[in-house]
């Protein structure tokens, strides 16, 4: 005989908590929950309420636990929270653990066919007859398991106040206006909401009320933003190999390029996208295309970037422009393919053997993912070198709010390219690796130049200014120092740090990339304790003197990052040793996005709170 332990809920909520809570949905990978969770997230966004969503999923295809967290905050704080206020339990395997993680006073929604104990009297429990309701909907049997998740969408919508029309609009967006899947899913949502209205009594405090905070904003992920930015930056050649979490960047390029990059007269594509047989082939193709004069790029993650290193070293030394997006995940080795980290910074900074340097761009929002995508091509071509854009899984695959993307505000910068008329003026006398202007940047020609003196021999071995093979020590010394000079020239052209200040602050929080939301919320928590803090977000490498000037003005600079060894902290100490006594590292990584609580508690412990 089956038995269930159920605790009667006696508490009745007297005070509402409006637009300030977190929701965790616990399901299994491959169950179709992505559509349901996206519908909830986008519907809340459409109600004008600041929101973010983070998918915590396993690296297998189907069957293992997955969690989706939604952060709602009327003040715009959207960093991950460790604890859940509302928990929707759809997975028997994690049922007890999920229940234990719920905050006291929280709301626990569960599929009532999960017959497991609920030994807590400090939470509000809402059973949902998922299987019973889904049988009432006329849909093909093979779709039932996938559409069943729409039951919790409808029940939750009724209980916390998500407008059903906003759910419909979110489904229309997700299914790109296809009427049949929209109607199938929305019919389940409507049925579940009606059932909840008739059978459940509201006893938890969490409610949504419409706002206008998201008016004029968009909701998208960083990989989509990067793909669009690359398109508007004139990308012509893309070569890639599938790897989590970078795959969707290339897939978005494949989706949008045919719509946005066709010759209006011939109707032919003005781009090439190649899925290569491996990462080495992908970067080899991209370097070749960049050498030929195309705006070329690839996208990958840490393990793939390791395989690309040899070709990128060649591109640095042969001075070939190419762009690579590194959507970071947890390493070393295969690591955690579906978790986030910032562990590739020092690797990318010196990627390649010998004395090698690389330009790194570090976007801190979906808007900067778009902006840096087109700027990366300008920098690569202007300075004839690889540019690596350092994003991560949290940015790349999760949904973020931002302003509508702005079209590039300047013409493309193709750098020092000589064409036929240029070579005629020079009487055909030029040298591929000669520093004519004193800035370390030589002139180049590209495929399509018909001048008989346009050709040169590209080398990954020692060469002189005229691209002749050379092992002469003077040539080698001059060549390496010219390359170094180029990296001094380019610093003023890189995105400068973003600085935010508070009155009376003597401490500075320094970071890069996707940790900003947690840091901004932590600063608000610290201010409530009487601790003012400034914030410096570094957006590029090599560092400029501006970074040193900023940090030198504080008693303490807390360098906050999502890795084990404090890689940004290492680079800052290396480049600015005089700052070392003022630099304090907070490096933490567990595969999950940083929380405000983690940052707040660390700073408070150091500042004597």
XYZ file of C-alpha atoms in Angstrom:
609
model
C 0.000 0.000 0.000
C 1.403 3.373 -1.016
C 1.590 5.995 1.687
C 2.275 9.697 1.543
C 3.296 12.054 4.281
C 1.641 15.426 3.883
C 1.917 18.291 6.349
C -1.154 20.504 6.705
C -0.461 24.108 5.894
C -1.998 26.431 8.452
C -0.204 29.690 7.794
C -2.037 32.432 5.928
C 0.032 35.216 4.394
C -0.923 38.708 5.494
C 1.735 40.805 3.736
C 2.480 40.615 0.025
C 5.954 40.519 -1.468
C 5.646 42.252 -4.831
C 8.073 41.865 -7.753
C 10.981 40.712 -5.594
C 11.565 36.968 -5.509
C 13.189 34.066 -7.293
C 11.654 31.017 -8.949
C 13.392 27.692 -9.500
C 11.950 25.064 -11.824
C 13.337 21.550 -11.312
C 12.800 19.217 -14.276
C 14.801 16.731 -16.337
C 16.875 17.503 -19.392
C 15.100 16.876 -22.683
C 11.576 17.149 -21.245
C 10.595 20.261 -23.179
C 10.828 22.523 -20.140
C 12.890 25.091 -22.041
C 9.774 26.314 -23.845
C 7.784 26.522 -20.613
C 10.490 28.383 -18.723
C 11.111 30.791 -21.588
C 7.368 31.537 -21.696
C 7.338 32.431 -17.998
C 10.446 34.588 -18.282
C 9.344 36.525 -21.351
C 5.808 37.008 -20.042
C 7.153 38.606 -16.860
C 9.446 40.779 -18.975
C 6.449 41.834 -21.073
C 4.686 42.882 -17.861
C 7.410 45.516 -17.488
C 9.161 43.790 -14.572
C 12.989 43.434 -14.472
C 13.842 39.756 -14.798
C 16.631 37.350 -15.719
C 16.753 33.623 -16.375
C 19.549 31.106 -15.896
C 19.507 27.541 -17.154
C 21.515 25.051 -15.100
C 21.556 21.920 -17.195
C 23.627 18.723 -17.487
C 26.035 17.999 -20.294
C 24.235 14.868 -21.465
C 21.406 14.905 -23.996
C 18.444 13.716 -21.954
C 17.321 12.384 -18.597
C 19.487 14.099 -15.962
C 18.249 16.850 -13.617
C 18.080 20.419 -14.838
C 17.121 23.615 -13.059
C 15.966 26.944 -14.392
C 16.059 29.983 -12.136
C 14.145 33.197 -12.718
C 15.065 36.308 -10.762
C 12.397 39.003 -10.453
C 13.457 42.279 -8.872
C 11.685 45.615 -9.065
C 14.973 47.471 -8.492
C 16.629 45.818 -11.475
C 18.989 43.443 -9.628
C 19.121 40.312 -11.744
C 22.132 38.331 -10.472
C 21.621 34.717 -9.462
C 20.277 34.072 -5.957
C 21.308 30.929 -4.112
C 17.937 30.383 -2.465
C 14.530 29.970 -4.095
C 11.350 31.684 -2.913
C 9.166 29.630 -5.255
C 10.076 26.113 -6.309
C 8.357 24.018 -8.967
C 9.236 20.335 -8.532
C 8.707 18.143 -11.599
C 11.570 15.673 -11.063
C 11.184 12.825 -8.542
C 14.954 12.254 -8.479
C 15.647 15.677 -6.961
C 12.323 16.181 -5.179
C 13.608 15.948 -1.597
C 16.725 18.014 -2.293
C 14.682 20.685 -4.067
C 12.215 20.847 -1.196
C 15.050 21.233 1.323
C 16.494 24.156 -0.654
C 13.300 26.219 -0.477
C 13.305 29.227 1.841
C 11.051 29.120 4.903
C 7.783 30.735 3.926
C 8.325 29.784 0.314
C 5.866 28.268 -2.144
C 6.325 24.644 -3.246
C 4.496 23.595 -6.410
C 4.798 19.917 -7.345
C 3.353 17.369 -9.745
C 0.996 15.335 -7.557
C 1.965 12.032 -9.181
C 5.289 12.364 -7.338
C 4.391 10.416 -4.206
C 7.182 11.407 -1.850
C 7.114 12.867 1.669
C 6.860 16.615 2.258
C 8.121 16.877 5.861
C 8.099 20.664 6.142
C 5.564 22.848 7.911
C 7.266 26.152 7.103
C 6.417 26.277 3.409
C 3.199 26.533 1.439
C 2.485 23.459 -0.663
C 0.516 23.475 -3.918
C -0.097 20.098 -5.629
C -0.654 20.163 -9.400
C -2.562 17.342 -11.175
C -0.272 17.439 -14.207
C -1.125 14.053 -15.716
C -4.845 14.467 -15.048
C -5.002 17.845 -16.755
C -2.883 16.914 -19.757
C -5.247 14.018 -20.529
C -8.056 16.540 -20.968
C -6.339 18.256 -23.882
C -6.710 16.915 -27.411
C -3.122 16.653 -28.570
C -1.091 13.860 -30.172
C 0.108 11.340 -27.597
C 3.756 11.832 -28.558
C 3.514 15.501 -27.540
C 1.959 14.950 -24.123
C 5.194 14.593 -22.175
C 6.583 17.782 -23.710
C 3.462 19.900 -23.374
C 2.826 18.673 -19.818
C 5.221 21.312 -18.513
C 2.763 23.959 -19.631
C 0.615 22.877 -16.679
C 3.005 24.477 -14.225
C 3.106 27.587 -16.414
C -0.651 27.992 -16.102
C -0.799 27.192 -12.394
C 2.065 29.560 -11.589
C 0.569 32.294 -13.756
C -2.695 32.098 -11.820
C -1.049 31.986 -8.404
C 1.476 34.833 -8.767
C -0.330 37.018 -11.295
C 1.303 36.493 -14.673
C -1.067 37.853 -17.327
C -2.189 35.043 -19.627
C -2.117 37.302 -22.647
C 1.564 37.909 -21.971
C 2.063 34.128 -21.889
C 0.423 33.885 -25.305
C 2.657 36.643 -26.666
C 5.713 34.856 -25.282
C 4.647 31.614 -26.999
C 4.106 33.451 -30.264
C 7.632 34.819 -30.002
C 9.074 31.404 -29.180
C 7.270 29.601 -32.000
C 7.804 32.486 -34.424
C 4.096 33.021 -34.908
C 3.234 29.414 -35.888
C -0.413 29.135 -34.900
C -0.724 25.404 -34.186
C 2.033 24.975 -31.558
C 0.977 28.257 -29.951
C -2.615 27.065 -29.614
C -1.653 23.612 -28.326
C 0.591 25.022 -25.611
C -1.665 27.907 -24.684
C -4.686 25.607 -24.328
C -2.802 23.698 -21.628
C -1.772 26.937 -19.914
C -5.361 28.190 -19.908
C -6.747 24.899 -18.596
C -4.174 24.763 -15.791
C -4.784 28.386 -14.812
C -8.527 27.742 -14.635
C -7.961 24.657 -12.486
C -5.736 26.627 -10.100
C -8.290 29.426 -9.858
C -10.979 26.949 -8.816
C -8.954 24.619 -6.593
C -6.011 26.414 -4.984
C -6.115 29.011 -2.224
C -3.376 31.629 -2.342
C -1.362 31.306 0.889
C 2.134 32.475 -0.088
C 3.191 36.155 -0.239
C 4.684 36.309 -3.737
C 2.867 38.294 -6.392
C 3.602 40.145 -9.612
C 2.212 43.546 -10.470
C 2.773 45.284 -13.819
C 5.553 47.865 -14.056
C 7.095 49.944 -16.816
C 10.732 49.234 -16.002
C 11.391 47.180 -19.137
C 9.784 49.552 -21.628
C 12.156 50.121 -24.519
C 14.347 47.151 -23.569
C 14.973 43.840 -25.310
C 15.539 40.357 -23.889
C 18.084 38.079 -25.528
C 21.232 36.045 -24.928
C 24.826 37.023 -25.523
C 25.450 34.574 -28.368
C 22.554 36.021 -30.343
C 23.835 39.529 -29.674
C 27.333 38.520 -30.783
C 26.048 36.965 -34.002
C 24.079 40.072 -34.914
C 27.006 42.323 -34.051
C 29.308 40.299 -36.276
C 26.839 40.556 -39.151
C 26.582 44.323 -38.792
C 30.367 44.411 -38.560
C 30.631 42.968 -42.041
C 31.556 39.346 -41.337
C 32.156 37.480 -44.579
C 33.563 34.129 -43.511
C 32.674 31.930 -40.530
C 34.205 28.539 -39.785
C 33.323 26.634 -36.643
C 33.012 23.280 -34.945
C 30.198 22.491 -32.462
C 31.066 22.913 -28.787
C 29.017 23.940 -25.752
C 28.436 26.795 -25.001
C 29.576 28.411 -28.270
C 27.475 26.434 -30.744
C 24.471 28.730 -30.632
C 26.620 31.686 -31.730
C 27.390 29.999 -35.048
C 23.823 28.718 -35.309
C 22.520 32.261 -34.894
C 24.868 33.417 -37.626
C 23.444 30.717 -39.868
C 19.939 31.852 -38.993
C 20.365 35.587 -39.545
C 22.988 35.818 -42.286
C 20.669 34.532 -45.072
C 18.117 37.165 -44.070
C 20.506 40.084 -43.743
C 23.404 39.455 -46.112
C 22.166 38.811 -49.647
C 23.108 40.798 -52.701
C 19.939 42.807 -53.456
C 20.430 42.490 -57.221
C 21.524 38.873 -57.636
C 19.912 37.399 -54.520
C 23.141 35.525 -53.820
C 24.678 35.211 -50.362
C 27.555 37.550 -49.578
C 28.953 35.294 -46.865
C 30.254 31.789 -46.255
C 29.616 29.639 -43.175
C 31.518 26.352 -42.900
C 31.070 23.715 -40.212
C 34.547 22.193 -40.152
C 35.598 18.679 -39.187
C 37.334 19.891 -36.014
C 38.564 23.026 -34.274
C 41.970 22.975 -35.962
C 40.366 22.958 -39.375
C 37.929 25.697 -38.333
C 40.599 28.141 -37.227
C 42.851 27.226 -40.163
C 40.068 28.186 -42.567
C 39.386 31.423 -40.683
C 43.058 32.431 -40.683
C 43.255 31.689 -44.398
C 40.177 33.780 -45.092
C 41.548 36.625 -42.965
C 44.840 36.473 -44.848
C 42.906 36.722 -48.097
C 41.156 39.908 -47.002
C 37.822 38.645 -45.716
C 36.395 39.590 -42.365
C 36.741 36.128 -40.826
C 35.824 34.624 -37.486
C 35.320 31.450 -35.511
C 33.644 30.633 -32.197
C 34.597 28.044 -29.611
C 35.159 27.377 -25.917
C 38.243 26.562 -23.848
C 38.959 23.015 -25.122
C 38.497 24.129 -28.721
C 40.647 27.194 -28.189
C 43.426 24.925 -26.930
C 43.347 23.162 -30.298
C 43.322 26.487 -32.142
C 46.412 27.824 -30.414
C 48.956 26.848 -33.081
C 47.065 28.599 -35.876
C 46.451 31.670 -33.736
C 50.166 31.854 -32.983
C 50.765 31.772 -36.719
C 48.219 34.562 -37.242
C 49.928 36.693 -34.587
C 53.378 36.213 -36.101
C 52.348 36.416 -39.776
C 50.101 39.370 -38.866
C 46.817 38.020 -40.136
C 43.537 39.548 -38.875
C 41.004 37.065 -37.476
C 38.354 37.148 -34.724
C 37.611 34.311 -32.295
C 34.827 34.226 -29.714
C 35.694 32.181 -26.636
C 32.471 31.384 -24.769
C 34.126 30.198 -21.572
C 33.071 27.148 -19.602
C 34.589 25.317 -16.647
C 37.973 23.677 -17.172
C 40.601 22.266 -17.139
C 40.225 19.565 -19.786
C 36.603 18.733 -20.617
C 35.709 20.087 -17.188
C 32.049 21.008 -16.836
C 30.818 21.684 -20.376
C 27.518 23.240 -19.282
C 28.728 25.395 -16.401
C 30.146 28.906 -16.468
C 33.528 30.360 -15.478
C 36.111 33.029 -16.328
C 39.094 30.707 -16.408
C 40.608 31.409 -19.844
C 41.929 34.933 -19.279
C 45.620 34.257 -18.702
C 45.612 31.491 -21.305
C 44.269 33.830 -23.978
C 46.523 36.741 -22.978
C 49.652 34.772 -23.872
C 48.173 32.133 -26.152
C 50.885 30.727 -28.373
C 54.459 29.727 -27.605
C 57.279 32.218 -27.573
C 56.714 35.919 -26.988
C 53.092 36.186 -28.045
C 50.437 38.760 -27.182
C 46.751 38.898 -27.995
C 44.039 41.523 -27.973
C 41.186 40.526 -25.661
C 37.768 42.194 -25.550
C 35.617 41.502 -22.482
C 31.945 42.401 -22.935
C 29.903 43.047 -19.803
C 26.383 43.124 -21.247
C 24.429 41.885 -24.247
C 24.834 45.370 -25.721
C 28.591 45.067 -25.490
C 28.417 41.570 -26.971
C 26.854 43.231 -30.010
C 29.186 46.239 -29.996
C 32.416 44.315 -29.453
C 31.457 41.842 -32.181
C 31.768 44.510 -34.864
C 34.596 46.384 -33.179
C 36.647 43.179 -33.052
C 36.860 43.136 -36.853
C 38.018 46.752 -36.944
C 40.744 46.079 -34.383
C 41.859 42.835 -36.054
C 42.251 44.528 -39.424
C 43.632 47.810 -38.126
C 46.393 46.036 -36.201
C 46.673 42.869 -38.351
C 46.405 40.440 -35.459
C 43.969 37.999 -33.857
C 41.302 39.417 -31.540
C 39.697 37.132 -28.974
C 36.357 38.155 -27.476
C 36.034 36.608 -24.029
C 32.431 35.827 -23.137
C 31.127 32.917 -21.033
C 28.242 30.483 -20.765
C 26.247 32.747 -18.454
C 26.309 35.542 -21.014
C 26.228 33.336 -24.067
C 23.290 31.049 -23.337
C 21.170 32.846 -20.731
C 18.634 35.625 -21.212
C 19.564 39.207 -20.331
C 17.809 42.545 -20.594
C 19.384 45.354 -22.567
C 18.782 48.352 -24.774
C 18.026 47.848 -28.476
C 21.256 47.331 -30.388
C 22.734 50.381 -32.084
C 24.027 50.253 -35.637
C 27.830 50.749 -35.858
C 28.514 54.462 -35.519
C 31.556 54.579 -37.812
C 32.675 53.154 -41.171
C 34.582 49.877 -41.200
C 38.286 50.273 -40.499
C 40.074 47.930 -42.900
C 43.505 49.087 -41.757
C 46.565 49.536 -43.932
C 45.591 47.790 -47.178
C 47.355 48.708 -50.404
C 45.397 48.529 -53.672
C 46.515 48.908 -57.289
C 46.567 52.693 -57.286
C 48.528 52.726 -54.021
C 51.173 50.428 -55.449
C 51.366 52.523 -58.610
C 52.183 55.591 -56.530
C 54.913 53.579 -54.801
C 56.221 52.357 -58.160
C 55.618 48.852 -56.831
C 58.200 49.308 -54.091
C 56.871 48.187 -50.750
C 57.736 45.733 -48.005
C 55.132 43.606 -46.266
C 56.738 43.820 -42.830
C 58.236 47.302 -42.975
C 57.206 49.841 -40.321
C 56.761 52.886 -42.547
C 54.793 55.042 -40.116
C 56.635 54.284 -36.889
C 53.609 52.708 -35.207
C 54.655 49.075 -35.598
C 51.936 48.371 -38.164
C 53.059 47.452 -41.700
C 51.044 47.608 -44.908
C 49.493 44.560 -46.554
C 47.816 43.517 -49.792
C 44.942 41.083 -50.128
C 43.563 38.700 -52.718
C 42.036 40.597 -55.625
C 44.818 43.126 -56.012
C 45.880 42.819 -59.667
C 49.086 44.795 -59.428
C 52.060 42.616 -60.457
C 53.977 43.648 -57.307
C 51.119 42.929 -54.890
C 52.248 39.408 -54.014
C 54.421 38.529 -51.052
C 55.444 35.323 -49.274
C 53.699 34.883 -45.932
C 55.892 33.174 -43.373
C 55.533 31.661 -39.937
C 59.301 31.414 -39.776
C 61.960 34.101 -39.371
C 61.824 36.823 -42.007
C 63.052 40.285 -42.763
C 60.983 43.373 -43.594
C 60.583 42.221 -47.187
C 59.198 38.806 -46.177
C 62.421 37.065 -47.152
C 63.386 34.073 -45.034
C 66.007 35.079 -42.509
C 67.736 33.712 -39.444
C 69.764 36.866 -38.988
C 69.740 37.828 -35.272
C 69.250 41.499 -36.100
C 66.208 40.756 -38.240
C 64.711 38.540 -35.518
C 65.310 41.073 -32.760
C 63.837 43.910 -34.854
C 60.811 41.862 -35.869
C 59.823 40.847 -32.338
C 60.258 44.377 -31.047
C 58.176 45.809 -33.879
C 55.366 43.428 -32.957
C 55.647 44.568 -29.353
C 55.522 48.193 -30.462
C 52.301 47.495 -32.317
C 50.715 46.415 -29.036
C 51.672 49.716 -27.453
C 50.163 51.594 -30.407
C 46.835 49.815 -30.143
C 46.089 50.490 -26.459
C 44.283 53.838 -26.979
C 41.966 52.137 -29.472
C 40.726 49.501 -27.022
C 37.516 49.906 -24.973
C 38.480 51.756 -21.766
C 37.369 50.661 -18.287
C 33.901 51.594 -17.077
C 33.997 53.332 -13.698
C 31.118 53.946 -11.260
C 31.657 55.874 -8.056
C 30.035 56.569 -4.687
C 30.719 59.531 -2.428
C 33.259 58.778 0.249
C 34.521 55.519 -1.192
C 38.043 54.349 -0.392
C 37.645 50.887 -1.892
C 37.256 49.775 -5.490
C 35.691 46.576 -6.821
C 37.450 45.483 -10.013
C 36.038 42.867 -12.363
C 35.285 41.917 -15.951
C 32.452 40.319 -17.892
C 29.338 38.690 -16.470
C 30.088 39.223 -12.773
C 28.814 42.820 -12.905
C 25.175 42.119 -11.850
C 26.329 40.361 -8.674
C 28.831 43.129 -7.905
C 26.314 45.929 -8.444
C 23.858 44.299 -6.048
C 26.630 43.649 -3.532
C 27.556 47.345 -3.646
C 23.966 48.222 -2.707
C 24.089 45.756 0.204
C 27.413 47.190 1.365
C 26.091 50.732 1.166
C 23.216 49.738 3.445
C 25.926 48.769 5.963
C 27.625 52.136 5.591
C 30.371 50.912 3.255
C 30.754 52.960 0.071
C 32.461 51.287 -2.871
C 33.409 52.213 -6.393
C 33.345 49.802 -9.315
C 35.778 49.422 -12.214
C 34.903 47.007 -14.999
C 37.847 46.223 -17.265
C 36.795 45.701 -20.873
C 40.004 44.964 -22.759
C 43.550 43.703 -22.652
C 46.384 44.784 -22.931
C 45.657 47.120 -20.027
C 46.051 50.833 -20.524
C 47.703 53.218 -18.049
C 44.172 54.333 -17.180
C 43.693 51.076 -15.256
C 46.723 51.833 -13.102
C 45.642 55.429 -12.563
C 42.199 54.324 -11.394
C 43.384 51.632 -8.995
C 46.185 53.739 -7.486
C 43.614 56.157 -6.062
C 42.125 53.622 -3.620
C 43.222 52.126 -0.326
C 42.139 48.679 -1.486
C 41.100 47.202 -4.834
C 39.101 43.987 -4.582
C 39.614 42.009 -7.781
C 36.530 39.803 -8.191
C 36.386 36.999 -10.738
C 34.884 33.607 -11.480
C 37.963 31.385 -11.493
C 40.174 29.608 -8.942
C 43.507 31.364 -9.274
C 42.562 35.027 -9.615
C 43.702 35.452 -13.199
C 42.761 39.120 -13.573
C 44.499 39.733 -10.257
C 47.614 37.985 -11.615
C 47.702 40.114 -14.757
C 47.195 43.358 -12.844
C 50.043 42.530 -10.453
C 52.293 41.569 -13.357
C 51.700 44.743 -15.366
C 51.455 47.136 -12.410
C 53.684 45.706 -9.647
C 53.542 48.981 -7.760
C 49.824 48.288 -7.168
C 50.366 44.850 -5.638
C 49.862 45.959 -1.989
C 46.521 47.509 -2.949
C 45.175 44.498 -4.870
C 43.115 41.902 -2.968
C 41.877 38.839 -4.826
C 38.430 37.314 -4.504
C 38.418 34.384 -6.906
C 35.663 31.801 -6.634
C 34.376 29.154 -8.993
C 31.880 26.340 -8.598
C 30.385 26.313 -12.082
C 27.537 28.665 -11.216
C 27.190 32.417 -11.776
C 28.434 34.593 -8.937
C 25.904 35.863 -6.384
C 25.708 39.219 -4.642
C 25.751 37.458 -1.280
C 29.135 35.887 -2.013
C 30.711 39.223 -2.943
C 29.012 41.098 -0.090
C 30.126 38.655 2.592
C 33.733 38.646 1.358
C 34.037 42.447 1.261
C 32.282 42.763 4.615
C 34.733 40.316 6.201
C 37.677 42.386 4.944
C 36.229 45.785 5.795
C 35.530 44.874 9.414
C 31.735 44.704 9.138
